Amino acid sequence: MECIACTACVDACDEVMEKIKKPKGLIRYESELGLKQKNSERRFGIRAVVYFGLLLLAVTGLIVSVAQREDLDIQVIRAVETPYETATIDDGKEVIINHFRVRVHNQSFDLALVDVFLPEDLELEMVKPRFPLQANPGQKRTEHLFVKFHKDLLDVEGAQKIQVQFRYRLKDRFETLSKEIQLIGPM
């Protein structure tokens, strides 16, 4: 009853058994099944094969997911405060300003330079304080992006979807990624 399961007796017993030239393992942790199958020593049981299969499946899944990941993960999310603001510009026209957060996660081993561009066929103005954005390998960055436009751009429901282009450079490669954002304003 006083045993605290420190296993010091196992080590001591094995040392004594070696000195008197007897087989080790008189005191040991063993399952009942292990005691019954002592003479028929199996190397691999069904459980070991199942565990090996599960381990192999998990390692394969990890390798596939790492091999298929994108070098750069870019998300454009509407900012949490007011969804839009209206302002009057110098010529007296009213403009709508939408605020977005751009999250960039560089999953490559190279420095990434990211810039954002709006469609040229629409009358949009972008305020991008910290672009082009520099993201070191493994770094996550969040920056703000403001889009100004006239109310005529919106449909009758007060919204308009547009494609935003992200151009980035990784080492000597130039890539383009397109993301859809929704501009909103008063109806």
JSON list of C-alpha atoms in Angstrom, two decimals:
[
{"chain": "A", "resi": 1, "resn": "MET", "atom": "CA", "xyz": [0.00, 0.00, 0.00]},
{"chain": "A", "resi": 2, "resn": "GLU", "atom": "CA", "xyz": [2.93, 2.34, 0.52]},
{"chain": "A", "resi": 3, "resn": "CYS", "atom": "CA", "xyz": [4.09, 2.05, -3.11]},
{"chain": "A", "resi": 4, "resn": "ILE", "atom": "CA", "xyz": [4.26, 5.41, -4.87]},
{"chain": "A", "resi": 5, "resn": "ALA", "atom": "CA", "xyz": [5.04, 3.92, -8.31]},
{"chain": "A", "resi": 6, "resn": "CYS", "atom": "CA", "xyz": [8.53, 5.41, -8.51]},
{"chain": "A", "resi": 7, "resn": "THR", "atom": "CA", "xyz": [9.84, 2.24, -10.27]},
{"chain": "A", "resi": 8, "resn": "ALA", "atom": "CA", "xyz": [13.07, 2.28, -8.22]},
{"chain": "A", "resi": 9, "resn": "CYS", "atom": "CA", "xyz": [12.41, -1.35, -7.33]},
{"chain": "A", "resi": 10, "resn": "VAL", "atom": "CA", "xyz": [12.42, -2.31, -11.02]},
{"chain": "A", "resi": 11, "resn": "ASP", "atom": "CA", "xyz": [15.87, -0.81, -11.54]},
{"chain": "A", "resi": 12, "resn": "ALA", "atom": "CA", "xyz": [17.22, -2.30, -8.30]},
{"chain": "A", "resi": 13, "resn": "CYS", "atom": "CA", "xyz": [15.83, -5.75, -9.09]},
{"chain": "A", "resi": 14, "resn": "ASP", "atom": "CA", "xyz": [17.33, -5.79, -12.58]},
{"chain": "A", "resi": 15, "resn": "GLU", "atom": "CA", "xyz": [20.77, -4.86, -11.16]},
{"chain": "A", "resi": 16, "resn": "VAL", "atom": "CA", "xyz": [20.58, -7.62, -8.54]},
{"chain": "A", "resi": 17, "resn": "MET", "atom": "CA", "xyz": [19.43, -10.18, -11.11]},
{"chain": "A", "resi": 18, "resn": "GLU", "atom": "CA", "xyz": [22.39, -9.31, -13.33]},
{"chain": "A", "resi": 19, "resn": "LYS", "atom": "CA", "xyz": [24.81, -9.81, -10.44]},
{"chain": "A", "resi": 20, "resn": "ILE", "atom": "CA", "xyz": [23.47, -13.26, -9.62]},
{"chain": "A", "resi": 21, "resn": "LYS", "atom": "CA", "xyz": [23.30, -14.15, -13.32]},
{"chain": "A", "resi": 22, "resn": "LYS", "atom": "CA", "xyz": [19.53, -14.63, -13.49]},
{"chain": "A", "resi": 23, "resn": "PRO", "atom": "CA", "xyz": [17.15, -13.27, -16.20]},
{"chain": "A", "resi": 24, "resn": "LYS", "atom": "CA", "xyz": [16.03, -9.68, -15.74]},
{"chain": "A", "resi": 25, "resn": "GLY", "atom": "CA", "xyz": [12.40, -8.64, -15.52]},
{"chain": "A", "resi": 26, "resn": "LEU", "atom": "CA", "xyz": [11.28, -10.33, -12.30]},
{"chain": "A", "resi": 27, "resn": "ILE", "atom": "CA", "xyz": [9.66, -7.03, -11.29]},
{"chain": "A", "resi": 28, "resn": "ARG", "atom": "CA", "xyz": [8.23, -5.19, -14.28]},
{"chain": "A", "resi": 29, "resn": "TYR", "atom": "CA", "xyz": [5.15, -3.56, -15.74]},
{"chain": "A", "resi": 30, "resn": "GLU", "atom": "CA", "xyz": [3.34, -6.09, -17.89]},
{"chain": "A", "resi": 31, "resn": "SER", "atom": "CA", "xyz": [-0.20, -6.62, -19.07]},
{"chain": "A", "resi": 32, "resn": "GLU", "atom": "CA", "xyz": [-2.07, -9.84, -18.45]},
{"chain": "A", "resi": 33, "resn": "LEU", "atom": "CA", "xyz": [-2.09, -10.53, -22.17]},
{"chain": "A", "resi": 34, "resn": "GLY", "atom": "CA", "xyz": [1.66, -10.01, -22.25]},
{"chain": "A", "resi": 35, "resn": "LEU", "atom": "CA", "xyz": [2.15, -12.56, -19.49]},
{"chain": "A", "resi": 36, "resn": "LYS", "atom": "CA", "xyz": [0.02, -15.12, -21.36]},
{"chain": "A", "resi": 37, "resn": "GLN", "atom": "CA", "xyz": [1.88, -14.58, -24.65]},
{"chain": "A", "resi": 38, "resn": "LYS", "atom": "CA", "xyz": [5.33, -14.55, -23.08]},
{"chain": "A", "resi": 39, "resn": "ASN", "atom": "CA", "xyz": [6.52, -17.63, -24.95]},
{"chain": "A", "resi": 40, "resn": "SER", "atom": "CA", "xyz": [5.00, -16.65, -28.29]},
{"chain": "A", "resi": 41, "resn": "GLU", "atom": "CA", "xyz": [6.66, -13.29, -28.71]},
{"chain": "A", "resi": 42, "resn": "ARG", "atom": "CA", "xyz": [4.93, -11.32, -31.45]},
{"chain": "A", "resi": 43, "resn": "ARG", "atom": "CA", "xyz": [6.73, -8.35, -32.87]},
{"chain": "A", "resi": 44, "resn": "PHE", "atom": "CA", "xyz": [3.72, -6.53, -34.32]},
{"chain": "A", "resi": 45, "resn": "GLY", "atom": "CA", "xyz": [0.21, -6.93, -33.05]},
{"chain": "A", "resi": 46, "resn": "ILE", "atom": "CA", "xyz": [-2.96, -5.68, -34.67]},
{"chain": "A", "resi": 47, "resn": "ARG", "atom": "CA", "xyz": [-2.94, -2.59, -32.50]},
{"chain": "A", "resi": 48, "resn": "ALA", "atom": "CA", "xyz": [0.59, -1.70, -33.60]},
{"chain": "A", "resi": 49, "resn": "VAL", "atom": "CA", "xyz": [-0.37, -2.07, -37.26]},
{"chain": "A", "resi": 50, "resn": "VAL", "atom": "CA", "xyz": [-3.47, 0.12, -36.78]},
{"chain": "A", "resi": 51, "resn": "TYR", "atom": "CA", "xyz": [-1.44, 2.80, -34.97]},
{"chain": "A", "resi": 52, "resn": "PHE", "atom": "CA", "xyz": [1.23, 2.72, -37.68]},
{"chain": "A", "resi": 53, "resn": "GLY", "atom": "CA", "xyz": [-1.46, 3.10, -40.36]},
{"chain": "A", "resi": 54, "resn": "LEU", "atom": "CA", "xyz": [-3.02, 6.07, -38.55]},
{"chain": "A", "resi": 55, "resn": "LEU", "atom": "CA", "xyz": [0.41, 7.67, -38.10]},
{"chain": "A", "resi": 56, "resn": "LEU", "atom": "CA", "xyz": [1.18, 7.16, -41.79]},
{"chain": "A", "resi": 57, "resn": "LEU", "atom": "CA", "xyz": [-2.17, 8.70, -42.75]},
{"chain": "A", "resi": 58, "resn": "ALA", "atom": "CA", "xyz": [-1.57, 11.75, -40.50]},
{"chain": "A", "resi": 59, "resn": "VAL", "atom": "CA", "xyz": [1.95, 12.30, -41.87]},
{"chain": "A", "resi": 60, "resn": "THR", "atom": "CA", "xyz": [0.69, 12.00, -45.45]},
{"chain": "A", "resi": 61, "resn": "GLY", "atom": "CA", "xyz": [-2.06, 14.54, -44.74]},
{"chain": "A", "resi": 62, "resn": "LEU", "atom": "CA", "xyz": [0.47, 16.94, -43.24]},
{"chain": "A", "resi": 63, "resn": "ILE", "atom": "CA", "xyz": [2.80, 16.64, -46.24]},
{"chain": "A", "resi": 64, "resn": "VAL", "atom": "CA", "xyz": [-0.05, 17.18, -48.71]},
{"chain": "A", "resi": 65, "resn": "SER", "atom": "CA", "xyz": [-1.39, 20.23, -46.85]},
{"chain": "A", "resi": 66, "resn": "VAL", "atom": "CA", "xyz": [2.06, 21.84, -46.63]},
{"chain": "A", "resi": 67, "resn": "ALA", "atom": "CA", "xyz": [2.76, 21.14, -50.30]},
{"chain": "A", "resi": 68, "resn": "GLN", "atom": "CA", "xyz": [-0.53, 22.69, -51.43]},
{"chain": "A", "resi": 69, "resn": "ARG", "atom": "CA", "xyz": [-0.48, 25.84, -49.33]},
{"chain": "A", "resi": 70, "resn": "GLU", "atom": "CA", "xyz": [-0.25, 29.21, -51.01]},
{"chain": "A", "resi": 71, "resn": "ASP", "atom": "CA", "xyz": [2.86, 31.33, -50.57]},
{"chain": "A", "resi": 72, "resn": "LEU", "atom": "CA", "xyz": [0.76, 34.33, -49.62]},
{"chain": "A", "resi": 73, "resn": "ASP", "atom": "CA", "xyz": [-2.62, 34.36, -47.88]},
{"chain": "A", "resi": 74, "resn": "ILE", "atom": "CA", "xyz": [-4.47, 37.65, -48.39]},
{"chain": "A", "resi": 75, "resn": "GLN", "atom": "CA", "xyz": [-7.84, 38.47, -46.82]},
{"chain": "A", "resi": 76, "resn": "VAL", "atom": "CA", "xyz": [-9.85, 41.66, -47.25]},
{"chain": "A", "resi": 77, "resn": "ILE", "atom": "CA", "xyz": [-12.25, 42.25, -44.38]},
{"chain": "A", "resi": 78, "resn": "ARG", "atom": "CA", "xyz": [-14.55, 45.18, -43.74]},
{"chain": "A", "resi": 79, "resn": "ALA", "atom": "CA", "xyz": [-13.39, 47.22, -40.77]},
{"chain": "A", "resi": 80, "resn": "VAL", "atom": "CA", "xyz": [-15.37, 46.77, -37.56]},
{"chain": "A", "resi": 81, "resn": "GLU", "atom": "CA", "xyz": [-16.51, 50.34, -37.00]},
{"chain": "A", "resi": 82, "resn": "THR", "atom": "CA", "xyz": [-19.11, 52.05, -39.22]},
{"chain": "A", "resi": 83, "resn": "PRO", "atom": "CA", "xyz": [-19.45, 50.22, -42.53]},
{"chain": "A", "resi": 84, "resn": "TYR", "atom": "CA", "xyz": [-19.23, 53.44, -44.55]},
{"chain": "A", "resi": 85, "resn": "GLU", "atom": "CA", "xyz": [-18.94, 57.19, -44.14]},
{"chain": "A", "resi": 86, "resn": "THR", "atom": "CA", "xyz": [-20.09, 60.03, -46.33]},
{"chain": "A", "resi": 87, "resn": "ALA", "atom": "CA", "xyz": [-18.00, 63.15, -46.91]},
{"chain": "A", "resi": 88, "resn": "THR", "atom": "CA", "xyz": [-18.17, 66.25, -49.05]},
{"chain": "A", "resi": 89, "resn": "ILE", "atom": "CA", "xyz": [-15.18, 66.96, -51.28]},
{"chain": "A", "resi": 90, "resn": "ASP", "atom": "CA", "xyz": [-13.89, 70.33, -52.55]},
{"chain": "A", "resi": 91, "resn": "ASP", "atom": "CA", "xyz": [-16.27, 70.60, -55.51]},
{"chain": "A", "resi": 92, "resn": "GLY", "atom": "CA", "xyz": [-19.30, 70.09, -53.24]},
{"chain": "A", "resi": 93, "resn": "LYS", "atom": "CA", "xyz": [-20.02, 66.51, -54.35]},
{"chain": "A", "resi": 94, "resn": "GLU", "atom": "CA", "xyz": [-20.74, 63.87, -51.78]},
{"chain": "A", "resi": 95, "resn": "VAL", "atom": "CA", "xyz": [-18.50, 60.78, -51.71]},
{"chain": "A", "resi": 96, "resn": "ILE", "atom": "CA", "xyz": [-18.76, 57.53, -49.81]},
{"chain": "A", "resi": 97, "resn": "ILE", "atom": "CA", "xyz": [-15.73, 56.08, -48.00]},
{"chain": "A", "resi": 98, "resn": "ASN", "atom": "CA", "xyz": [-15.49, 52.37, -47.23]},
{"chain": "A", "resi": 99, "resn": "HIS", "atom": "CA", "xyz": [-12.88, 51.13, -44.74]},
{"chain": "A", "resi": 100, "resn": "PHE", "atom": "CA", "xyz": [-11.27, 47.69, -45.14]},
{"chain": "A", "resi": 101, "resn": "ARG", "atom": "CA", "xyz": [-8.58, 45.77, -43.32]},
{"chain": "A", "resi": 102, "resn": "VAL", "atom": "CA", "xyz": [-6.14, 43.80, -45.45]},
{"chain": "A", "resi": 103, "resn": "ARG", "atom": "CA", "xyz": [-4.57, 40.81, -43.72]},
{"chain": "A", "resi": 104, "resn": "VAL", "atom": "CA", "xyz": [-1.43, 39.43, -45.35]},
{"chain": "A", "resi": 105, "resn": "HIS", "atom": "CA", "xyz": [0.21, 36.22, -44.14]},
{"chain": "A", "resi": 106, "resn": "ASN", "atom": "CA", "xyz": [3.53, 35.42, -45.84]},
{"chain": "A", "resi": 107, "resn": "GLN", "atom": "CA", "xyz": [3.80, 31.62, -45.73]},
{"chain": "A", "resi": 108, "resn": "SER", "atom": "CA", "xyz": [6.88, 31.47, -47.93]},
{"chain": "A", "resi": 109, "resn": "PHE", "atom": "CA", "xyz": [10.55, 31.58, -47.06]},
{"chain": "A", "resi": 110, "resn": "ASP", "atom": "CA", "xyz": [11.13, 34.84, -48.96]},
{"chain": "A", "resi": 111, "resn": "LEU", "atom": "CA", "xyz": [10.39, 38.51, -48.38]},
{"chain": "A", "resi": 112, "resn": "ALA", "atom": "CA", "xyz": [7.07, 39.56, -49.97]},
{"chain": "A", "resi": 113, "resn": "LEU", "atom": "CA", "xyz": [6.20, 43.00, -51.32]},
{"chain": "A", "resi": 114, "resn": "VAL", "atom": "CA", "xyz": [2.43, 43.43, -51.77]},
{"chain": "A", "resi": 115, "resn": "ASP", "atom": "CA", "xyz": [0.55, 46.25, -53.47]},
{"chain": "A", "resi": 116, "resn": "VAL", "atom": "CA", "xyz": [-3.16, 46.69, -54.15]},
{"chain": "A", "resi": 117, "resn": "PHE", "atom": "CA", "xyz": [-4.91, 48.11, -57.22]},
{"chain": "A", "resi": 118, "resn": "LEU", "atom": "CA", "xyz": [-8.54, 48.97, -57.93]},
{"chain": "A", "resi": 119, "resn": "PRO", "atom": "CA", "xyz": [-10.25, 48.44, -61.29]},
{"chain": "A", "resi": 120, "resn": "GLU", "atom": "CA", "xyz": [-9.32, 51.26, -63.66]},
{"chain": "A", "resi": 121, "resn": "ASP", "atom": "CA", "xyz": [-12.67, 51.30, -65.47]},
{"chain": "A", "resi": 122, "resn": "LEU", "atom": "CA", "xyz": [-14.52, 52.60, -62.37]},
{"chain": "A", "resi": 123, "resn": "GLU", "atom": "CA", "xyz": [-14.22, 56.01, -60.77]},
{"chain": "A", "resi": 124, "resn": "LEU", "atom": "CA", "xyz": [-12.66, 54.91, -57.51]},
{"chain": "A", "resi": 125, "resn": "GLU", "atom": "CA", "xyz": [-10.01, 56.50, -55.36]},
{"chain": "A", "resi": 126, "resn": "MET", "atom": "CA", "xyz": [-7.97, 54.50, -52.93]},
{"chain": "A", "resi": 127, "resn": "VAL", "atom": "CA", "xyz": [-6.17, 55.68, -49.81]},
{"chain": "A", "resi": 128, "resn": "LYS", "atom": "CA", "xyz": [-3.59, 53.09, -48.86]},
{"chain": "A", "resi": 129, "resn": "PRO", "atom": "CA", "xyz": [-1.33, 54.52, -46.16]},
{"chain": "A", "resi": 130, "resn": "ARG", "atom": "CA", "xyz": [1.20, 51.68, -45.87]},
{"chain": "A", "resi": 131, "resn": "PHE", "atom": "CA", "xyz": [1.27, 50.09, -49.29]},
{"chain": "A", "resi": 132, "resn": "PRO", "atom": "CA", "xyz": [3.33, 48.61, -50.87]},
{"chain": "A", "resi": 133, "resn": "LEU", "atom": "CA", "xyz": [3.39, 46.36, -47.86]},
{"chain": "A", "resi": 134, "resn": "GLN", "atom": "CA", "xyz": [6.48, 44.42, -46.86]},
{"chain": "A", "resi": 135, "resn": "ALA", "atom": "CA", "xyz": [5.96, 41.03, -45.15]},
{"chain": "A", "resi": 136, "resn": "ASN", "atom": "CA", "xyz": [8.90, 39.01, -43.89]},
{"chain": "A", "resi": 137, "resn": "PRO", "atom": "CA", "xyz": [8.84, 35.19, -44.12]},
{"chain": "A", "resi": 138, "resn": "GLY", "atom": "CA", "xyz": [6.21, 33.80, -41.74]},
{"chain": "A", "resi": 139, "resn": "GLN", "atom": "CA", "xyz": [4.97, 37.27, -40.81]},
{"chain": "A", "resi": 140, "resn": "LYS", "atom": "CA", "xyz": [1.30, 38.30, -40.52]},
{"chain": "A", "resi": 141, "resn": "ARG", "atom": "CA", "xyz": [0.46, 41.94, -41.24]},
{"chain": "A", "resi": 142, "resn": "THR", "atom": "CA", "xyz": [-2.80, 43.86, -41.07]},
{"chain": "A", "resi": 143, "resn": "GLU", "atom": "CA", "xyz": [-3.11, 47.21, -42.82]},
{"chain": "A", "resi": 144, "resn": "HIS", "atom": "CA", "xyz": [-5.98, 49.57, -43.56]},
{"chain": "A", "resi": 145, "resn": "LEU", "atom": "CA", "xyz": [-7.40, 50.45, -46.94]},
{"chain": "A", "resi": 146, "resn": "PHE", "atom": "CA", "xyz": [-9.96, 53.16, -47.75]},
{"chain": "A", "resi": 147, "resn": "VAL", "atom": "CA", "xyz": [-11.97, 53.32, -50.98]},
{"chain": "A", "resi": 148, "resn": "LYS", "atom": "CA", "xyz": [-13.69, 56.60, -51.98]},
{"chain": "A", "resi": 149, "resn": "PHE", "atom": "CA", "xyz": [-16.38, 56.68, -54.66]},
{"chain": "A", "resi": 150, "resn": "HIS", "atom": "CA", "xyz": [-19.47, 58.54, -55.81]},
{"chain": "A", "resi": 151, "resn": "LYS", "atom": "CA", "xyz": [-22.92, 57.30, -54.82]},
{"chain": "A", "resi": 152, "resn": "ASP", "atom": "CA", "xyz": [-23.86, 56.67, -58.50]},
{"chain": "A", "resi": 153, "resn": "LEU", "atom": "CA", "xyz": [-21.59, 53.60, -58.47]},
{"chain": "A", "resi": 154, "resn": "LEU", "atom": "CA", "xyz": [-23.93, 51.73, -56.11]},
{"chain": "A", "resi": 155, "resn": "ASP", "atom": "CA", "xyz": [-26.95, 49.72, -57.25]},
{"chain": "A", "resi": 156, "resn": "VAL", "atom": "CA", "xyz": [-30.49, 50.23, -55.93]},
{"chain": "A", "resi": 157, "resn": "GLU", "atom": "CA", "xyz": [-29.72, 48.17, -52.82]},
{"chain": "A", "resi": 158, "resn": "GLY", "atom": "CA", "xyz": [-26.76, 50.40, -51.93]},
{"chain": "A", "resi": 159, "resn": "ALA", "atom": "CA", "xyz": [-24.00, 47.92, -52.80]},
{"chain": "A", "resi": 160, "resn": "GLN", "atom": "CA", "xyz": [-21.54, 47.11, -55.58]},
{"chain": "A", "resi": 161, "resn": "LYS", "atom": "CA", "xyz": [-19.09, 44.22, -55.88]},
{"chain": "A", "resi": 162, "resn": "ILE", "atom": "CA", "xyz": [-15.69, 44.93, -57.40]},
{"chain": "A", "resi": 163, "resn": "GLN", "atom": "CA", "xyz": [-12.50, 42.96, -58.01]},
{"chain": "A", "resi": 164, "resn": "VAL", "atom": "CA", "xyz": [-9.37, 44.21, -56.26]},
{"chain": "A", "resi": 165, "resn": "GLN", "atom": "CA", "xyz": [-5.98, 43.15, -57.65]},
{"chain": "A", "resi": 166, "resn": "PHE", "atom": "CA", "xyz": [-3.08, 42.32, -55.33]},
{"chain": "A", "resi": 167, "resn": "ARG", "atom": "CA", "xyz": [0.28, 42.25, -57.03]},
{"chain": "A", "resi": 168, "resn": "TYR", "atom": "CA", "xyz": [3.11, 40.80, -55.04]},
{"chain": "A", "resi": 169, "resn": "ARG", "atom": "CA", "xyz": [6.73, 39.90, -55.51]},
{"chain": "A", "resi": 170, "resn": "LEU", "atom": "CA", "xyz": [8.42, 36.91, -53.94]},
{"chain": "A", "resi": 171, "resn": "LYS", "atom": "CA", "xyz": [12.13, 36.71, -54.70]},
{"chain": "A", "resi": 172, "resn": "ASP", "atom": "CA", "xyz": [12.22, 37.12, -58.51]},
{"chain": "A", "resi": 173, "resn": "ARG", "atom": "CA", "xyz": [8.60, 36.04, -59.10]},
{"chain": "A", "resi": 174, "resn": "PHE", "atom": "CA", "xyz": [5.72, 38.43, -59.69]},
{"chain": "A", "resi": 175, "resn": "GLU", "atom": "CA", "xyz": [2.20, 37.16, -59.01]},
{"chain": "A", "resi": 176, "resn": "THR", "atom": "CA", "xyz": [-1.30, 38.63, -59.16]},
{"chain": "A", "resi": 177, "resn": "LEU", "atom": "CA", "xyz": [-4.18, 37.67, -56.91]},
{"chain": "A", "resi": 178, "resn": "SER", "atom": "CA", "xyz": [-7.75, 38.90, -57.32]},
{"chain": "A", "resi": 179, "resn": "LYS", "atom": "CA", "xyz": [-10.17, 39.36, -54.41]},
{"chain": "A", "resi": 180, "resn": "GLU", "atom": "CA", "xyz": [-13.78, 40.45, -54.51]},
{"chain": "A", "resi": 181, "resn": "ILE", "atom": "CA", "xyz": [-14.94, 43.17, -52.13]},
{"chain": "A", "resi": 182, "resn": "GLN", "atom": "CA", "xyz": [-18.33, 44.76, -51.71]},
{"chain": "A", "resi": 183, "resn": "LEU", "atom": "CA", "xyz": [-18.67, 48.52, -51.59]},
{"chain": "A", "resi": 184, "resn": "ILE", "atom": "CA", "xyz": [-21.65, 49.72, -49.60]},
{"chain": "A", "resi": 185, "resn": "GLY", "atom": "CA", "xyz": [-23.37, 53.02, -48.91]},
{"chain": "A", "resi": 186, "resn": "PRO", "atom": "CA", "xyz": [-26.76, 54.60, -48.29]},
{"chain": "A", "resi": 187, "resn": "MET", "atom": "CA", "xyz": [-29.62, 53.50, -50.51]}
]
